[in-house]
Amino acid sequence: MTDYRPPIAEMRFIQDELAGLPELARLPGLEDATPDLADAILEEAGKFSAEVLAPLNRRGDVEGCRLEGDRVHTPTGWKDAYAAFCAAGWNGITSPTHCGGQGLPDTLGIAVKEMVCAANLSFSLAPLLTAGAVEALLTCASDALKAVYLDKMVAGTWTGTMNLTEPQAGSDLALIRSRAEPQPDGSYRIFGQKIFITYGEHELAENIIHLVLARLPDAPPGVKGISLFLVPKYLPRPDGSPGERNDLRCVSLEHKLGIHASPTCVMAYGDQGGAVGYLLGEANRGLEYMFVMMNAARLGVGLQGVALGERAYQQAHAYAHERRQGRDAVSGEALVCIARHPDVRRMLLLMQARVEACRALTYYTANLLDQAHHLPEPGARRTALYMAEFMIPLVKAGSTEMAIDVTSLGIQIHGGMGFIEETGAAQHWRDARITTIYEGTTGIQANDLLFRKLLRDTGATAKIFFKEISQTIAQLKASPGPELPRLGQRLEKALGAWMQATEWLGTHLREQLPAVLASAVPYLTLAVTVCGGWQMARSALAATRHLDQGSPNPDFYRTRLQLAQIYATHQLPQAIGLLETVVDGGRFVEG
């Protein structure tokens, strides 16, 4: 497996030119997010990721985790790496300063998180889940619970999990059976079993804080009767240190296709009289609160797709420039590196273009979340939040589906050696395969986009994106020379397909619901394709501006132009076919 090179220049270009980091630094509370600080943070995060985390990735895949009794042991080197990660402050980089975080914008922090994911995906899952749990506590925990738990979770001294799934209740949370019994002291006793709990048990932190969905005795049926509880592994003493072991344990570890070094636990609550838990927020609003954590996790999983795509691309690029085979198609030179062969170049450029498009979408969405928290005008904050929520299923599903495709291309470029585990190319694909499944499958993301995002405001948020993409098209078509106007024409056709598909879904929702549901994933794919093309077009415009200004690094900006053209010619034409699938394909899968 090749070394990981953090793509800092590419990240900073997207932050500054596409994700609006300089503008964020003008908002109240974000004044510290200057270009100099961004450069310094990414430089240090890159060193840590490349030098500490990346060397453990292969070892973790081979060694995996082991369960001894009810204790989980992570791979060799994990505990030291986690301690160093927390000591450097990376765990709380975007958390509020009042609970010990650095308070930096998501638009800056997301690049740090990408590096951690790319260097070692299995390692990154513990901080990812903890960050989501912190968001949930900030949203709905009492001041008393915040005082005990938040600072330690932001520091990483205590980690967090989310406990939704049960053996009989996968994506259908209405089937949850875990129960919570109220106690005279205001606490609850939790009983039940949860599966697929990432980092549900480990030795990295001194305490593990589980956020558990369960039902109260008088809860109404279905999802309206689910409450959210905080259930610590160790009950804190009055001084805040971990005390008595709670009535919960890991009863088994899953043996998985990938992410071997991330312990996926089956957790049992209440075998010895009931696990002590504390209600978060109001009763029967647990799913609503958990969605705060879930949205953060979905954006994080989309980022995992970007990170795995980047890692696979770097490895394939290195291999293609080392492996010598065949003749150059033009010069006839023998035993050239396979990167000289046009089809291999095509695959490498397609990998790079798709990763960059999804990175831009992910960072752009992080910027919208920053705006939703920091813009001074309430109406503008609400618009930014709606736009971010619209984009999250696109980022989650689009980036993870991309990761499967791109890591598969990486194996293809390696040829037979890609099928051999020792090269490491296969691990990227194996690790990527879960990303389209956990935190909501691609089908769930598509239904979320259609019913919770597109239809909640009768398409008003979608029309904001249509307008902004149209403005980018106008800029492209007004540009001198043939290339940018041609890119604008391709993007215009793709946008037209997305708009037509949106209109068809809205018109036929009532009388052709099964067909609409069957078309949800193709519609999502269409939206991702167009939005990715939009970001690549914006990249091309920014790169052209830098070249016109006489940039001292012209090759970097010429590459941005090349990748935009690759995306426009290889990805955007798929929009027309996806429109046909949306409009006509659903009726053939009815019944």
Coordinates of C-alpha atoms in Angstrom, one line a residue:
M1 CA 0.0 0.0 0.0
T2 CA 1.4 3.4 -1.0
D3 CA 1.9 6.3 1.4
Y4 CA -0.9 8.8 1.7
R5 CA -0.3 12.3 0.4
P6 CA -2.8 14.8 1.8
P7 CA -4.1 16.8 -1.2
I8 CA -3.8 20.1 0.6
A9 CA -3.6 22.3 -2.5
E10 CA -6.8 20.7 -3.9
M11 CA -8.5 21.1 -0.5
R12 CA -7.5 24.8 -0.1
F13 CA -8.6 25.6 -3.7
I14 CA -12.1 24.2 -3.0
Q15 CA -12.3 25.8 0.4
D16 CA -11.4 29.3 -1.0
E17 CA -13.0 29.2 -4.5
L18 CA -16.0 26.9 -4.2
A19 CA -16.9 26.6 -0.5
G20 CA -16.6 30.3 0.5
L21 CA -14.1 30.0 3.4
P22 CA -12.9 33.6 3.1
E23 CA -16.4 34.9 3.3
L24 CA -17.1 32.8 6.4
A25 CA -14.2 34.5 8.2
R26 CA -16.1 37.7 8.0
L27 CA -19.0 36.3 10.1
P28 CA -19.4 36.8 13.8
G29 CA -17.7 33.9 15.7
L30 CA -15.6 32.8 12.8
E31 CA -13.1 35.6 12.5
D32 CA -10.2 33.3 13.4
A33 CA -10.7 31.2 10.2
T34 CA -8.1 33.1 8.2
P35 CA -6.2 31.7 5.2
D36 CA -3.0 31.6 7.3
L37 CA -4.7 29.6 10.0
A38 CA -6.3 27.2 7.4
D39 CA -2.9 26.6 5.9
A40 CA -1.3 25.9 9.2
I41 CA -4.0 23.6 10.4
L42 CA -4.1 21.5 7.2
E43 CA -0.4 21.3 7.2
E44 CA -0.3 19.9 10.7
A45 CA -3.3 17.6 10.2
G46 CA -1.7 16.3 7.0
K47 CA 1.5 15.4 8.8
F48 CA -0.4 13.6 11.6
S49 CA -2.6 11.7 9.2
A50 CA 0.2 10.6 6.9
E51 CA 2.8 9.8 9.6
V52 CA 0.7 8.4 12.4
L53 CA -2.6 7.1 11.1
A54 CA -1.8 5.9 7.5
P55 CA 0.9 3.5 8.6
L56 CA -1.6 1.7 10.8
N57 CA -4.2 1.3 8.1
R58 CA -3.0 -2.0 6.6
R59 CA -2.1 -3.4 10.0
G60 CA -5.6 -2.7 11.3
D61 CA -7.1 -4.4 8.3
V62 CA -5.0 -7.6 8.8
E63 CA -5.1 -7.7 12.6
G64 CA -8.7 -6.5 13.2
C65 CA -10.3 -6.4 16.6
R66 CA -10.8 -9.2 19.2
L67 CA -13.3 -9.8 21.9
E68 CA -12.1 -11.3 25.2
G69 CA -15.0 -11.7 27.6
D70 CA -16.9 -8.5 27.2
R71 CA -13.8 -6.4 26.4
V72 CA -12.8 -5.4 22.9
H73 CA -9.2 -4.9 22.0
T74 CA -8.4 -2.8 19.0
P75 CA -5.3 -3.4 16.7
T76 CA -1.7 -2.7 17.8
G77 CA -0.9 1.0 17.8
W78 CA -4.5 2.1 17.9
K79 CA -4.6 3.3 21.6
D80 CA -1.4 5.3 21.3
A81 CA -2.6 6.9 18.0
Y82 CA -5.9 7.8 19.6
A83 CA -4.2 9.4 22.6
A84 CA -2.0 11.4 20.3
F85 CA -5.1 12.4 18.1
C86 CA -6.9 13.8 21.2
A87 CA -3.8 15.4 22.7
A88 CA -3.3 17.4 19.5
G89 CA -6.9 18.7 19.7
W90 CA -8.2 17.2 16.5
N91 CA -11.2 15.6 18.2
G92 CA -12.9 19.0 19.0
I93 CA -11.7 21.1 16.0
T94 CA -15.2 22.3 15.1
S95 CA -16.9 21.9 18.5
P96 CA -17.9 25.1 20.5
T97 CA -15.2 26.8 22.6
H98 CA -17.5 26.8 25.7
C99 CA -17.1 23.0 26.0
G100 CA -13.4 22.9 25.1
G101 CA -13.5 22.8 21.3
Q102 CA -11.7 25.0 18.9
G103 CA -14.8 26.5 17.4
L104 CA -13.6 26.5 13.8
P105 CA -16.0 26.3 10.9
D106 CA -17.1 23.0 9.4
T107 CA -15.7 24.3 6.1
L108 CA -12.3 24.2 7.6
G109 CA -12.7 21.2 9.8
I110 CA -14.1 19.0 7.1
A111 CA -10.7 18.9 5.3
V112 CA -9.0 17.7 8.5
K113 CA -11.7 15.0 8.8
E114 CA -11.1 13.9 5.2
M115 CA -7.4 13.4 5.9
V116 CA -8.1 11.3 8.9
C117 CA -10.7 9.2 6.9
A118 CA -8.3 8.8 4.0
A119 CA -5.4 7.8 6.1
N120 CA -7.3 5.3 8.2
L121 CA -11.0 4.9 7.8
S122 CA -11.5 2.4 10.6
F123 CA -9.8 4.7 13.0
S124 CA -11.8 7.7 11.9
L125 CA -15.1 6.2 12.9
A126 CA -14.7 6.7 16.6
P127 CA -14.2 10.5 16.3
L128 CA -17.0 10.6 13.8
L129 CA -19.6 9.0 16.1
T130 CA -18.4 11.0 19.0
A131 CA -18.8 14.3 17.1
G132 CA -22.4 13.3 16.2
A133 CA -23.1 12.5 19.8
V134 CA -21.8 15.9 20.9
E135 CA -24.2 17.5 18.4
A136 CA -27.1 15.6 19.8
L137 CA -26.2 16.6 23.4
L138 CA -25.8 20.2 22.4
T139 CA -29.3 20.0 20.9
C140 CA -31.3 18.3 23.6
A141 CA -29.4 17.4 26.7
S142 CA -30.2 19.2 30.0
D143 CA -27.6 21.6 31.4
A144 CA -26.8 19.1 34.2
L145 CA -26.0 16.3 31.6
K146 CA -24.0 18.8 29.5
A147 CA -21.9 19.7 32.5
V148 CA -20.9 16.1 33.2
Y149 CA -20.4 14.8 29.6
L150 CA -19.8 17.5 27.0
D151 CA -16.2 18.6 27.9
K152 CA -14.9 15.0 28.1
M153 CA -16.5 14.0 24.8
V154 CA -15.2 17.0 23.0
A155 CA -11.7 16.3 24.4
G156 CA -12.1 12.6 23.3
T157 CA -11.5 11.4 26.8
W158 CA -15.0 9.8 26.5
T159 CA -16.3 8.6 23.1
G160 CA -19.9 8.4 21.9
T161 CA -22.0 6.0 19.9
M162 CA -25.5 5.9 18.4
N163 CA -27.7 2.8 19.1
L164 CA -30.6 2.5 16.7
T165 CA -30.7 -0.8 15.0
E166 CA -32.0 -4.0 16.5
P167 CA -32.2 -7.6 15.2
Q168 CA -35.8 -7.2 14.1
A169 CA -35.6 -3.4 13.3
G170 CA -33.1 -2.4 10.6
S171 CA -34.1 0.7 8.7
D172 CA -37.7 0.4 10.0
L173 CA -37.2 2.0 13.4
A174 CA -41.0 1.7 14.2
L175 CA -40.2 -1.9 15.1
I176 CA -37.8 -1.0 18.0
R177 CA -38.5 -3.1 21.2
S178 CA -35.8 -1.7 23.6
R179 CA -37.6 -0.3 26.6
A180 CA -36.9 2.3 29.3
E181 CA -38.5 2.0 32.7
P182 CA -38.7 5.3 34.8
Q183 CA -37.1 5.3 38.3
P184 CA -38.0 7.3 41.4
D185 CA -34.7 9.3 41.1
G186 CA -35.6 10.5 37.6
S187 CA -33.3 8.1 35.8
Y188 CA -34.4 5.1 33.7
R189 CA -33.5 1.5 33.4
I190 CA -32.8 0.4 29.8
F191 CA -33.4 -3.1 28.5
G192 CA -32.8 -4.5 25.0
Q193 CA -30.3 -5.4 22.4
K194 CA -28.7 -3.3 19.7
I195 CA -26.7 -4.4 16.7
F196 CA -24.2 -2.8 14.3
I197 CA -22.9 -0.4 17.0
T198 CA -19.7 1.1 15.8
Y199 CA -17.1 1.4 18.6
G200 CA -19.7 0.1 21.0
E201 CA -16.9 -1.3 23.1
H202 CA -13.1 -0.6 23.0
E203 CA -10.2 0.4 25.2
L204 CA -9.3 3.7 23.6
A205 CA -11.2 6.0 26.0
E206 CA -11.9 5.8 29.7
N207 CA -15.7 5.9 29.1
I208 CA -18.1 5.2 26.3
I209 CA -21.4 7.2 26.1
H210 CA -24.1 5.4 24.3
L211 CA -27.1 7.3 22.9
V212 CA -29.9 4.7 22.8
L213 CA -33.4 4.7 21.2
A214 CA -35.9 3.0 23.4
R215 CA -39.6 3.1 24.3
L216 CA -41.3 4.3 27.5
P217 CA -44.1 2.1 29.0
D218 CA -46.8 4.5 27.9
A219 CA -45.3 5.4 24.5
P220 CA -47.5 5.5 21.5
P221 CA -46.8 2.9 18.8
G222 CA -44.5 3.5 15.8
V223 CA -41.8 6.1 15.5
K224 CA -43.8 8.6 17.5
G225 CA -43.2 6.5 20.6
I226 CA -39.4 6.5 20.5
S227 CA -37.3 8.4 23.1
L228 CA -33.6 9.0 23.3
F229 CA -31.5 8.1 26.3
L230 CA -27.9 8.7 27.4
V231 CA -26.4 5.4 28.8
P232 CA -22.8 5.6 29.9
K233 CA -20.5 2.5 30.1
Y234 CA -19.4 3.7 33.5
L235 CA -21.6 5.8 35.8
P236 CA -19.8 9.1 36.6
R237 CA -18.8 9.8 40.2
P238 CA -19.6 13.2 41.7
D239 CA -16.2 14.4 40.7
G240 CA -16.9 13.4 37.1
S241 CA -14.5 10.4 37.0
P242 CA -15.8 7.0 35.7
G243 CA -17.3 5.0 38.6
E244 CA -19.4 1.8 38.7
R245 CA -19.7 -0.3 35.5
N246 CA -23.2 0.1 34.1
D247 CA -25.4 -2.9 33.1
L248 CA -24.4 -3.1 29.5
R249 CA -21.9 -5.2 27.6
C250 CA -20.7 -6.2 24.1
V251 CA -21.8 -9.8 23.5
S252 CA -20.2 -10.3 20.1
L253 CA -18.2 -8.6 17.3
E254 CA -19.3 -8.8 13.7
H255 CA -16.9 -10.3 11.1
K256 CA -17.1 -7.9 8.1
L257 CA -16.1 -7.5 4.5
G258 CA -14.2 -4.3 5.4
I259 CA -13.3 -1.8 8.1
H260 CA -11.9 -4.7 10.1
A261 CA -10.2 -2.5 12.6
S262 CA -13.5 -0.7 13.6
P263 CA -15.3 -2.8 16.2
T264 CA -18.9 -3.4 15.2
C265 CA -20.6 -4.6 18.3
V266 CA -23.8 -6.4 19.4
M267 CA -24.7 -4.6 22.6
A268 CA -26.9 -6.0 25.4
Y269 CA -28.6 -3.6 27.9
G270 CA -30.1 -4.7 31.2
D271 CA -29.2 -8.3 31.6
Q272 CA -28.5 -7.7 35.3
G273 CA -31.5 -5.6 36.3
G274 CA -31.3 -2.7 33.9
A275 CA -28.8 -0.2 32.5
V276 CA -29.0 3.2 34.1
G277 CA -29.9 5.8 31.5
Y278 CA -31.0 9.5 31.3
L279 CA -33.7 10.9 29.1
L280 CA -32.4 13.4 26.5
G281 CA -34.9 16.2 25.7
E282 CA -38.6 15.4 25.7
A283 CA -40.2 11.9 25.8
N284 CA -41.2 10.4 22.5
R285 CA -39.1 12.8 20.4
G286 CA -36.0 10.6 20.3
L287 CA -36.0 10.0 16.6
E288 CA -36.1 13.7 16.0
Y289 CA -33.1 14.2 18.2
M290 CA -31.3 11.3 16.7
F291 CA -31.7 12.8 13.3
V292 CA -29.4 15.6 14.5
M293 CA -26.7 13.0 15.0
M294 CA -27.7 11.1 11.9
N295 CA -27.4 14.2 9.6
A296 CA -23.9 14.8 11.0
A297 CA -23.1 11.2 10.4
R298 CA -24.5 11.1 6.9
L299 CA -22.3 14.1 5.9
G300 CA -19.4 12.3 7.6
V301 CA -20.0 9.1 5.6
G302 CA -20.2 11.1 2.4
L303 CA -16.8 12.5 3.3
Q304 CA -15.6 8.9 3.8
G305 CA -16.5 8.2 0.2
V306 CA -14.4 11.2 -0.9
A307 CA -11.5 10.1 1.3
L308 CA -11.5 6.5 0.0
G309 CA -11.8 7.7 -3.5
E310 CA -8.8 9.9 -3.0
R311 CA -6.7 7.1 -1.4
A312 CA -7.6 4.7 -4.2
Y313 CA -6.7 7.3 -6.8
Q314 CA -3.3 8.0 -5.2
Q315 CA -2.5 4.3 -5.1
A316 CA -3.6 3.7 -8.7
H317 CA -1.7 6.7 -9.9
A318 CA 1.5 5.6 -8.2
Y319 CA 1.2 2.0 -9.5
A320 CA 0.4 3.2 -13.1
H321 CA 3.6 5.2 -13.2
E322 CA 5.7 2.3 -11.8
R323 CA 4.3 -0.7 -13.7
R324 CA 5.8 -1.2 -17.1
Q325 CA 4.0 -3.2 -19.8
G326 CA 3.1 -2.9 -23.4
R327 CA 4.1 -0.4 -26.1
D328 CA 3.2 3.3 -26.5
A329 CA 0.4 3.4 -29.0
V330 CA 1.9 6.4 -30.8
S331 CA 5.7 6.2 -30.5
G332 CA 5.9 2.4 -30.4
E333 CA 8.3 2.5 -27.5
A334 CA 8.4 -0.8 -25.6
L335 CA 7.8 -1.5 -21.9
V336 CA 6.4 1.9 -21.1
C337 CA 4.7 2.6 -17.8
I338 CA 1.0 1.8 -18.1
A339 CA 0.0 5.4 -17.4
R340 CA 1.1 6.0 -21.0
H341 CA -1.8 3.9 -22.3
P342 CA -4.9 6.0 -23.2
D343 CA -7.4 3.7 -21.4
V344 CA -5.4 3.8 -18.2
R345 CA -5.1 7.6 -18.4
R346 CA -8.9 7.7 -19.0
M347 CA -9.5 5.7 -15.8
L348 CA -7.1 7.8 -13.7
L349 CA -8.6 11.1 -14.9
L350 CA -12.1 9.8 -14.3
M351 CA -11.2 8.7 -10.8
Q352 CA -9.6 12.1 -10.1
A353 CA -12.5 14.1 -11.6
R354 CA -15.2 12.2 -9.7
V355 CA -13.4 12.5 -6.4
E356 CA -12.9 16.3 -6.9
A357 CA -16.5 16.8 -7.8
C358 CA -17.7 15.0 -4.7
R359 CA -15.2 16.8 -2.5
A360 CA -16.5 20.1 -3.8
L361 CA -20.1 19.1 -3.1
T362 CA -19.2 18.0 0.4
Y363 CA -17.2 21.1 1.3
Y364 CA -19.9 23.3 -0.2
T365 CA -22.5 21.6 2.0
A366 CA -20.3 22.1 5.1
N367 CA -20.2 25.8 4.2
L368 CA -24.1 25.9 4.0
L369 CA -24.1 24.4 7.6
D370 CA -21.7 27.1 8.7
Q371 CA -24.0 29.8 7.2
A372 CA -27.0 28.2 8.9
H373 CA -25.3 28.7 12.3
H374 CA -23.6 32.0 11.8
L375 CA -25.4 34.3 9.3
P376 CA -26.9 37.3 11.2
E377 CA -30.3 37.3 9.5
P378 CA -32.8 34.5 10.5
G379 CA -34.3 34.1 7.1
A380 CA -30.9 33.7 5.5
R381 CA -30.0 31.1 8.1
R382 CA -33.1 29.2 7.4
T383 CA -32.5 29.2 3.7
A384 CA -28.9 28.0 4.2
L385 CA -30.2 25.2 6.5
Y386 CA -32.8 24.0 3.9
M387 CA -30.1 24.0 1.2
A388 CA -27.7 22.1 3.4
E389 CA -30.4 19.5 4.3
F390 CA -31.2 19.2 0.6
M391 CA -27.6 18.5 -0.2
I392 CA -26.9 16.0 2.5
P393 CA -28.5 13.0 0.8
L394 CA -26.7 13.9 -2.4
V395 CA -23.4 14.0 -0.6
K396 CA -24.0 10.8 1.4
A397 CA -25.3 8.7 -1.5
G398 CA -23.4 10.4 -4.3
S399 CA -20.0 10.3 -2.7
T400 CA -20.3 6.7 -1.4
E401 CA -21.5 5.3 -4.7
M402 CA -18.6 7.2 -6.3
A403 CA -16.2 5.6 -3.9
I404 CA -17.3 2.1 -4.9
D405 CA -16.9 2.9 -8.5
V406 CA -13.5 4.6 -8.1
T407 CA -12.0 2.0 -5.7
S408 CA -13.1 -0.6 -8.3
L409 CA -11.4 1.3 -11.0
G410 CA -8.3 1.4 -8.8
I411 CA -8.3 -2.4 -8.7
Q412 CA -8.8 -2.5 -12.5
I413 CA -5.7 -0.3 -13.0
H414 CA -3.7 -2.7 -10.9
G415 CA -4.8 -5.6 -13.1
G416 CA -4.3 -9.0 -11.5
M417 CA -2.2 -7.4 -8.7
G418 CA -5.3 -5.4 -7.6
F419 CA -7.0 -8.7 -6.7
I420 CA -4.1 -9.6 -4.4
E421 CA -4.5 -8.3 -0.9
E422 CA -0.9 -7.4 -0.4
T423 CA -1.1 -4.5 -2.8
G424 CA -3.8 -2.8 -0.6
A425 CA -6.0 -1.8 -3.6
A426 CA -8.6 -4.3 -2.6
Q427 CA -8.9 -2.9 1.0
H428 CA -10.1 0.4 -0.3
W429 CA -13.0 -1.3 -2.2
R430 CA -13.8 -3.5 0.8
D431 CA -13.8 -0.5 3.1
A432 CA -15.9 1.5 0.7
R433 CA -18.6 -1.1 0.3
I434 CA -20.3 -0.4 3.7
T435 CA -20.6 3.3 3.0
T436 CA -23.6 3.1 0.8
I437 CA -25.3 1.0 3.5
Y438 CA -24.7 2.4 7.0
E439 CA -26.4 5.6 8.1
G440 CA -29.1 5.0 5.6
T441 CA -28.8 3.2 2.3
T442 CA -28.8 4.9 -1.0
G443 CA -32.5 4.0 -1.4
I444 CA -33.2 5.7 1.9
Q445 CA -31.3 8.8 0.9
A446 CA -33.2 8.9 -2.3
N447 CA -36.6 8.7 -0.5
D448 CA -35.3 11.4 2.0
L449 CA -34.4 13.7 -0.9
L450 CA -37.8 13.1 -2.6
F451 CA -40.2 13.2 0.3
R452 CA -38.5 15.2 3.1
K453 CA -36.5 17.7 1.1
L454 CA -38.0 18.1 -2.4
L455 CA -41.7 18.0 -1.5
R456 CA -41.6 19.7 1.9
D457 CA -41.5 23.1 0.3
T458 CA -43.0 22.0 -3.1
G459 CA -39.5 22.3 -4.8
A460 CA -38.6 25.8 -3.6
T461 CA -35.2 24.8 -2.4
A462 CA -34.5 22.8 -5.6
K463 CA -35.3 26.0 -7.6
I464 CA -32.6 27.9 -5.7
F465 CA -30.1 25.3 -7.0
F466 CA -31.6 25.5 -10.5
K467 CA -31.1 29.3 -10.5
E468 CA -27.6 29.2 -9.2
I469 CA -26.6 26.5 -11.7
S470 CA -28.2 28.6 -14.5
Q471 CA -26.1 31.6 -13.4
T472 CA -22.9 29.5 -13.7
I473 CA -24.0 28.3 -17.1
A474 CA -24.4 32.0 -18.2
Q475 CA -20.9 32.7 -17.0
L476 CA -19.5 29.8 -18.9
K477 CA -21.3 30.7 -22.1
A478 CA -20.1 34.3 -21.9
S479 CA -16.5 33.2 -21.6
P480 CA -14.0 33.6 -24.5
G481 CA -12.7 30.6 -26.4
P482 CA -14.5 27.4 -27.2
E483 CA -13.9 25.2 -24.2
L484 CA -15.9 26.9 -21.4
P485 CA -18.9 27.7 -23.6
R486 CA -19.0 24.1 -24.6
L487 CA -18.8 23.0 -21.0
G488 CA -21.7 25.4 -20.4
Q489 CA -23.8 23.8 -23.1
R490 CA -23.2 20.3 -21.6
L491 CA -24.2 21.6 -18.1
E492 CA -27.3 23.3 -19.6
K493 CA -28.5 20.0 -21.1
A494 CA -27.9 18.2 -17.9
L495 CA -29.7 20.8 -15.8
G496 CA -32.6 20.7 -18.2
A497 CA -32.8 16.9 -17.6
W498 CA -32.8 17.4 -13.8
M499 CA -35.6 20.0 -14.1
Q500 CA -37.7 17.8 -16.3
A501 CA -37.3 14.9 -14.0
T502 CA -38.2 17.0 -11.0
E503 CA -41.4 18.2 -12.7
W504 CA -42.3 14.7 -13.7
L505 CA -42.0 13.4 -10.1
G506 CA -44.1 16.2 -8.8
T507 CA -46.8 15.7 -11.4
H508 CA -47.1 11.9 -11.1
L509 CA -46.5 11.5 -7.3
R510 CA -50.2 10.8 -6.5
E511 CA -51.4 8.6 -9.3
Q512 CA -48.1 6.7 -9.9
L513 CA -46.5 6.4 -6.5
P514 CA -44.9 3.0 -7.1
A515 CA -43.3 4.2 -10.3
V516 CA -42.1 7.4 -8.5
L517 CA -40.6 5.3 -5.7
A518 CA -38.8 3.1 -8.2
S519 CA -37.4 6.2 -9.8
A520 CA -36.1 7.8 -6.6
V521 CA -32.5 6.4 -6.8
P522 CA -32.1 7.3 -10.5
Y523 CA -33.4 10.8 -9.7
L524 CA -30.9 11.1 -6.9
T525 CA -28.1 10.0 -9.2
L526 CA -29.3 12.6 -11.7
A527 CA -29.2 15.3 -9.1
V528 CA -25.7 14.2 -8.0
T529 CA -24.5 14.1 -11.6
V530 CA -25.7 17.7 -12.3
C531 CA -24.5 19.2 -9.0
G532 CA -21.1 17.6 -9.4
G533 CA -20.9 19.1 -12.9
W534 CA -21.9 22.4 -11.5
Q535 CA -19.1 22.4 -9.0
M536 CA -16.6 21.3 -11.6
A537 CA -17.8 24.1 -13.9
R538 CA -17.3 26.6 -11.0
S539 CA -13.8 25.1 -10.6
A540 CA -13.1 25.7 -14.3
L541 CA -14.2 29.3 -14.0
A542 CA -12.0 29.9 -11.0
A543 CA -9.0 28.2 -12.6
T544 CA -9.4 30.3 -15.7
R545 CA -9.4 33.4 -13.6
H546 CA -6.1 32.4 -11.9
L547 CA -4.5 31.6 -15.2
D548 CA -5.6 34.9 -16.7
Q549 CA -4.0 36.6 -13.7
G550 CA -0.7 34.9 -14.4
S551 CA -0.6 32.4 -11.6
P552 CA 2.8 31.1 -10.6
N553 CA 1.4 27.6 -10.5
P554 CA -0.2 27.2 -14.0
D555 CA -0.1 23.4 -14.1
F556 CA -2.3 23.1 -11.0
Y557 CA -5.0 25.3 -12.6
R558 CA -4.7 23.6 -16.0
T559 CA -5.4 20.3 -14.3
R560 CA -8.6 21.8 -12.8
L561 CA -9.7 22.7 -16.3
Q562 CA -8.8 19.3 -17.6
L563 CA -10.8 17.5 -14.9
A564 CA -13.8 19.7 -15.5
Q565 CA -13.8 18.7 -19.1
I566 CA -13.4 15.1 -18.2
Y567 CA -16.4 15.3 -16.0
A568 CA -18.4 17.2 -18.6
T569 CA -17.7 14.6 -21.3
H570 CA -17.8 11.4 -19.2
Q571 CA -20.4 12.1 -16.5
L572 CA -22.8 14.9 -17.5
P573 CA -24.1 13.1 -20.7
Q574 CA -25.5 10.4 -18.3
A575 CA -28.1 12.9 -17.2
I576 CA -30.1 12.4 -20.4
G577 CA -30.3 8.7 -19.9
L578 CA -31.2 9.1 -16.2
L579 CA -34.0 11.4 -17.2
E580 CA -35.4 8.6 -19.4
T581 CA -35.1 6.1 -16.5
V582 CA -36.9 8.4 -14.1
V583 CA -39.8 9.1 -16.5
D584 CA -40.3 5.7 -18.0
G585 CA -38.2 3.1 -16.1
G586 CA -40.3 2.9 -12.9
R587 CA -43.4 1.4 -14.5
F588 CA -41.5 -1.8 -15.4
V589 CA -40.7 -2.6 -11.8
E590 CA -44.3 -2.2 -10.4
G591 CA -46.1 -5.1 -8.9

